[in-house]
CSV table of C-alpha atoms in Angstrom, one decimal:
chain,number,residue,atom,x,y,z
A,1058,UNK,CA,-13.0,8.9,4.9
A,1059,UNK,CA,-16.0,9.4,2.6
A,1060,UNK,CA,-18.8,6.8,2.7
A,1061,UNK,CA,-21.4,6.4,0.0
A,1062,UNK,CA,-25.0,5.5,0.8
A,1063,UNK,CA,-24.5,2.2,-1.1
A,1064,UNK,CA,-21.5,1.0,0.9
A,1065,UNK,CA,-23.6,-0.4,3.7
A,1066,UNK,CA,-21.5,1.4,6.2
A,1067,UNK,CA,-22.4,4.2,8.5
A,1068,UNK,CA,-20.2,6.9,9.9
A,1069,UNK,CA,-19.0,6.5,13.5
A,1070,UNK,CA,-20.3,8.8,16.3
A,1071,UNK,CA,-17.3,11.0,16.1
A,1072,UNK,CA,-17.8,11.5,12.4
A,1073,UNK,CA,-21.4,12.5,13.0
A,1074,UNK,CA,-20.2,15.0,15.6
A,1075,UNK,CA,-17.7,16.4,13.2
A,1076,UNK,CA,-20.4,16.7,10.5
A,1077,UNK,CA,-22.7,18.5,12.9
A,1078,UNK,CA,-19.9,20.9,14.0
A,1079,UNK,CA,-19.1,21.6,10.3
A,1080,UNK,CA,-22.8,22.2,9.5
A,1081,UNK,CA,-23.0,24.7,12.4
A,1082,UNK,CA,-19.9,26.4,11.2
A,1083,UNK,CA,-21.3,26.7,7.6
A,1084,UNK,CA,-24.6,28.1,9.0
A,1085,UNK,CA,-22.8,30.7,11.1
A,1086,UNK,CA,-20.8,31.9,8.0
A,1087,UNK,CA,-23.9,31.9,5.9
A,1088,UNK,CA,-25.8,34.0,8.4
A,1089,UNK,CA,-22.9,36.4,8.6
A,1090,UNK,CA,-22.8,36.7,4.8
A,1091,UNK,CA,-26.5,37.4,4.6
A,1092,UNK,CA,-26.1,40.0,7.3
A,1093,UNK,CA,-24.2,42.2,4.8
A,1094,UNK,CA,-20.6,40.8,4.6
A,1095,UNK,CA,-20.9,39.0,1.2
A,1096,UNK,CA,-17.5,39.9,-0.1
A,1097,UNK,CA,-14.9,42.6,-0.3
A,1098,UNK,CA,-16.3,43.9,-3.5
A,1099,UNK,CA,-19.9,43.8,-2.3
A,1100,UNK,CA,-23.0,42.0,-3.4
A,1101,UNK,CA,-26.0,42.2,-5.6
A,1102,UNK,CA,-29.7,42.7,-4.8
A,1103,UNK,CA,-32.4,41.1,-6.9
A,1104,UNK,CA,-35.1,43.6,-7.9
A,1105,UNK,CA,-38.5,43.0,-9.2
A,1106,UNK,CA,-39.0,43.2,-13.0
A,1107,UNK,CA,-42.7,42.2,-13.2
A,1108,UNK,CA,-45.8,44.4,-12.9
A,1109,UNK,CA,-44.3,46.5,-10.1
A,1110,UNK,CA,-41.4,47.7,-12.3
A,1111,UNK,CA,-42.5,51.3,-12.3
A,1112,UNK,CA,-43.2,51.3,-8.6
A,1113,UNK,CA,-39.8,49.7,-8.0
A,1114,UNK,CA,-38.0,52.3,-10.2
A,1115,UNK,CA,-39.8,55.2,-8.3
A,1116,UNK,CA,-38.8,53.7,-5.0
A,1117,UNK,CA,-35.2,53.4,-6.1
A,1118,UNK,CA,-35.2,57.0,-7.4
A,1119,UNK,CA,-36.5,58.2,-4.1
A,1120,UNK,CA,-33.8,56.3,-2.2
A,1121,UNK,CA,-31.1,57.6,-4.5
A,1122,UNK,CA,-32.3,61.2,-4.2
A,1123,UNK,CA,-32.1,60.9,-0.4
A,1124,UNK,CA,-28.6,59.6,-0.7
A,1125,UNK,CA,-27.5,62.3,-3.0
A,1126,UNK,CA,-28.9,65.0,-0.7
A,1127,UNK,CA,-27.5,63.6,2.5
A,1128,UNK,CA,-25.1,65.7,4.6
A,1129,UNK,CA,-22.1,64.2,2.9
A,1130,UNK,CA,-23.1,64.8,-0.7
A,1131,UNK,CA,-25.5,67.7,-0.5
A,1132,UNK,CA,-22.9,70.2,-1.8
A,1133,UNK,CA,-21.8,68.0,-4.7
A,1134,UNK,CA,-22.8,69.5,-8.1
A,1135,UNK,CA,-24.1,66.8,-10.5
A,1136,UNK,CA,-24.8,67.6,-14.2
A,1137,UNK,CA,-27.3,64.7,-14.4
A,1138,UNK,CA,-30.6,63.7,-12.8
A,1139,UNK,CA,-31.2,61.0,-10.2
A,1140,UNK,CA,-33.2,59.0,-12.8
A,1141,UNK,CA,-30.2,59.0,-15.1
A,1142,UNK,CA,-28.2,57.1,-12.5
A,1143,UNK,CA,-30.9,54.6,-11.4
A,1144,UNK,CA,-31.9,53.6,-15.0
A,1145,UNK,CA,-28.3,52.5,-15.6
A,1146,UNK,CA,-28.1,50.2,-12.5
A,1147,UNK,CA,-30.1,47.4,-14.0
A,1148,UNK,CA,-32.2,45.0,-12.0
A,1149,UNK,CA,-29.4,43.9,-9.7
A,1150,UNK,CA,-27.7,47.0,-8.1
A,1151,UNK,CA,-24.3,46.4,-6.6
A,1152,UNK,CA,-23.6,47.0,-3.0
A,1153,UNK,CA,-20.0,47.7,-1.9
A,1154,UNK,CA,-19.0,46.6,1.6
A,1155,UNK,CA,-16.2,49.2,1.6
A,1156,UNK,CA,-18.7,52.0,1.3
A,1157,UNK,CA,-20.1,51.2,4.7
A,1158,UNK,CA,-16.6,51.9,6.2
A,1159,UNK,CA,-16.4,55.1,4.3
A,1160,UNK,CA,-19.7,56.3,5.7
A,1161,UNK,CA,-18.5,55.4,9.2
A,1162,UNK,CA,-15.3,57.4,8.7
A,1163,UNK,CA,-17.2,60.4,7.5
A,1164,UNK,CA,-19.5,60.4,10.5
A,1165,UNK,CA,-16.6,60.0,12.9
A,1166,UNK,CA,-14.7,62.9,11.3
A,1167,UNK,CA,-17.8,65.1,11.6
A,1168,UNK,CA,-18.2,64.1,15.2
A,1169,UNK,CA,-14.6,65.0,15.9
A,1170,UNK,CA,-15.0,68.3,14.1
A,1171,UNK,CA,-18.0,69.2,16.2
A,1172,UNK,CA,-16.2,68.3,19.5
A,1173,UNK,CA,-12.9,69.8,18.5
A,1174,UNK,CA,-11.2,66.4,19.0
A,1175,UNK,CA,-9.2,64.2,16.7
A,1176,UNK,CA,-8.7,60.6,15.7
A,1177,UNK,CA,-5.2,59.3,16.6
A,1178,UNK,CA,-3.8,57.2,13.7
A,1179,UNK,CA,-0.8,55.4,12.4
A,1180,UNK,CA,0.1,54.0,9.0
A,1181,UNK,CA,-0.3,50.3,8.4
A,1182,UNK,CA,2.0,48.3,6.0
A,1183,UNK,CA,0.7,44.8,6.4
A,1184,UNK,CA,-2.3,42.8,7.7
A,1185,UNK,CA,-0.6,42.0,11.0
A,1186,UNK,CA,-0.2,45.7,11.8
A,1187,UNK,CA,-3.7,46.7,10.8
A,1188,UNK,CA,-5.2,43.9,12.9
A,1189,UNK,CA,-3.2,44.9,16.0
A,1190,UNK,CA,-3.9,48.6,15.5
A,1191,UNK,CA,-7.6,47.9,15.4
A,1192,UNK,CA,-7.6,47.2,19.1
A,1193,UNK,CA,-6.2,50.7,20.0
A,1194,UNK,CA,-7.0,53.1,17.2
A,1195,UNK,CA,-10.2,54.5,15.6
A,1196,UNK,CA,-8.5,55.0,12.2
A,1197,UNK,CA,-5.6,53.7,10.2
A,1198,UNK,CA,-4.2,55.1,7.0
A,1199,UNK,CA,-2.1,53.9,4.1
A,1200,UNK,CA,0.9,56.0,3.3
A,1201,UNK,CA,1.9,56.6,-0.3
A,1202,UNK,CA,5.6,56.8,0.4
A,1203,UNK,CA,5.5,53.6,2.5
A,1204,UNK,CA,3.7,51.9,-0.4
A,1205,UNK,CA,6.3,53.2,-2.7
A,1206,UNK,CA,9.1,51.8,-0.6
A,1207,UNK,CA,7.7,48.4,0.3
A,1208,UNK,CA,4.5,47.6,-1.6
A,1209,UNK,CA,4.9,48.7,-5.2
A,1210,UNK,CA,3.2,46.3,-7.6
A,1211,UNK,CA,6.4,46.4,-9.7
A,1212,UNK,CA,8.4,45.4,-6.6
A,1213,UNK,CA,10.7,48.3,-7.4
A,1214,UNK,CA,11.4,50.5,-4.3
A,1215,UNK,CA,11.4,54.2,-4.9
A,1216,UNK,CA,11.4,57.7,-3.3
A,1217,UNK,CA,8.3,59.6,-2.2
A,1218,UNK,CA,7.5,61.1,-5.7
A,1219,UNK,CA,4.4,59.0,-6.4
A,1220,UNK,CA,6.1,57.3,-9.4
A,1221,UNK,CA,4.8,53.8,-8.4
A,1222,UNK,CA,2.1,52.1,-10.5
A,1223,UNK,CA,-1.3,53.6,-10.1
A,1224,UNK,CA,-2.8,50.5,-8.5
A,1225,UNK,CA,-0.1,50.3,-5.8
A,1226,UNK,CA,-2.0,52.0,-3.0
A,1227,UNK,CA,-5.5,50.6,-4.0
A,1228,UNK,CA,-4.0,47.1,-3.9
A,1229,UNK,CA,-2.5,47.7,-0.4
A,1230,UNK,CA,-5.8,49.0,0.8
A,1231,UNK,CA,-7.6,46.0,-0.6
A,1232,UNK,CA,-5.1,43.7,1.2
A,1233,UNK,CA,-5.6,45.4,4.5
A,1234,UNK,CA,-9.4,45.6,4.2
A,1235,UNK,CA,-9.6,41.8,3.4
A,1236,UNK,CA,-7.6,41.2,6.6
A,1237,UNK,CA,-10.1,43.3,8.5
A,1238,UNK,CA,-13.0,41.4,7.0
A,1239,UNK,CA,-11.3,38.0,7.8
A,1240,UNK,CA,-10.7,38.8,11.5
A,1241,UNK,CA,-14.2,40.3,11.9
A,1242,UNK,CA,-15.7,37.1,10.5
A,1243,UNK,CA,-13.4,35.0,12.8
A,1244,UNK,CA,-14.3,37.1,15.8
A,1245,UNK,CA,-18.0,36.9,15.0
A,1246,UNK,CA,-17.9,33.1,14.8
A,1247,UNK,CA,-15.9,32.9,18.0
A,1248,UNK,CA,-18.4,35.0,19.9
A,1249,UNK,CA,-21.4,33.0,18.6
A,1250,UNK,CA,-19.7,30.0,20.2
A,1251,UNK,CA,-19.5,31.7,23.6
A,1252,UNK,CA,-22.2,31.7,26.2
A,1253,UNK,CA,-24.0,35.0,27.0
A,1254,UNK,CA,-21.9,35.3,30.2
A,1255,UNK,CA,-18.7,34.8,28.2
A,1256,UNK,CA,-19.7,37.4,25.7
A,1257,UNK,CA,-20.5,39.9,28.5
A,1258,UNK,CA,-17.0,39.5,29.9
A,1259,UNK,CA,-15.3,39.8,26.5
A,1260,UNK,CA,-15.2,43.1,24.7
A,1261,UNK,CA,-15.3,42.7,20.9
A,1262,UNK,CA,-12.7,44.4,18.7
A,1263,UNK,CA,-14.0,46.9,16.1
A,1264,UNK,CA,-11.8,45.8,13.2
A,1265,UNK,CA,-13.3,48.6,11.0
């Protein structure tokens, strides 16, 4: 029931408790979003456009140069300068959440390479599978032939000849990633409702 301020009525104690619980839930989700999980596609960052414009551009060029020369990209040949990239970003550069998972995978593969070990993996077809696999695996892949048989965006099953629509595998990855994000948010909220003692006894699942 919704009560207006002019109705002369006040919500009962249980309603106030429900409102407080909802406010706490919203605050938890808000804090999680601000921590870097804005959305699947990423977020934006407001940049200064006032007197410090040149200083901000220089700082962004320095940051981009460090990224381009990092271990992962230092052998990539680029026919353009760092400044050419930064000046096309505008004042609100995009940040993609999926890129963080990509960085994590690269570091994990490098670590396995150095140790002579491997990451045991299986192919996931749906959100239920990828969520259950997260508890036991360090990596999950999306198979092209599986997508061709069960997840083609044309709903037409086919053989393993990659004749499915070009967005079939990206759409499947997007679906699975959204499931990972959802269960990560759910777990984060659940753990914030626990006491420190309960959290110490409960090992969190790395859904990414």
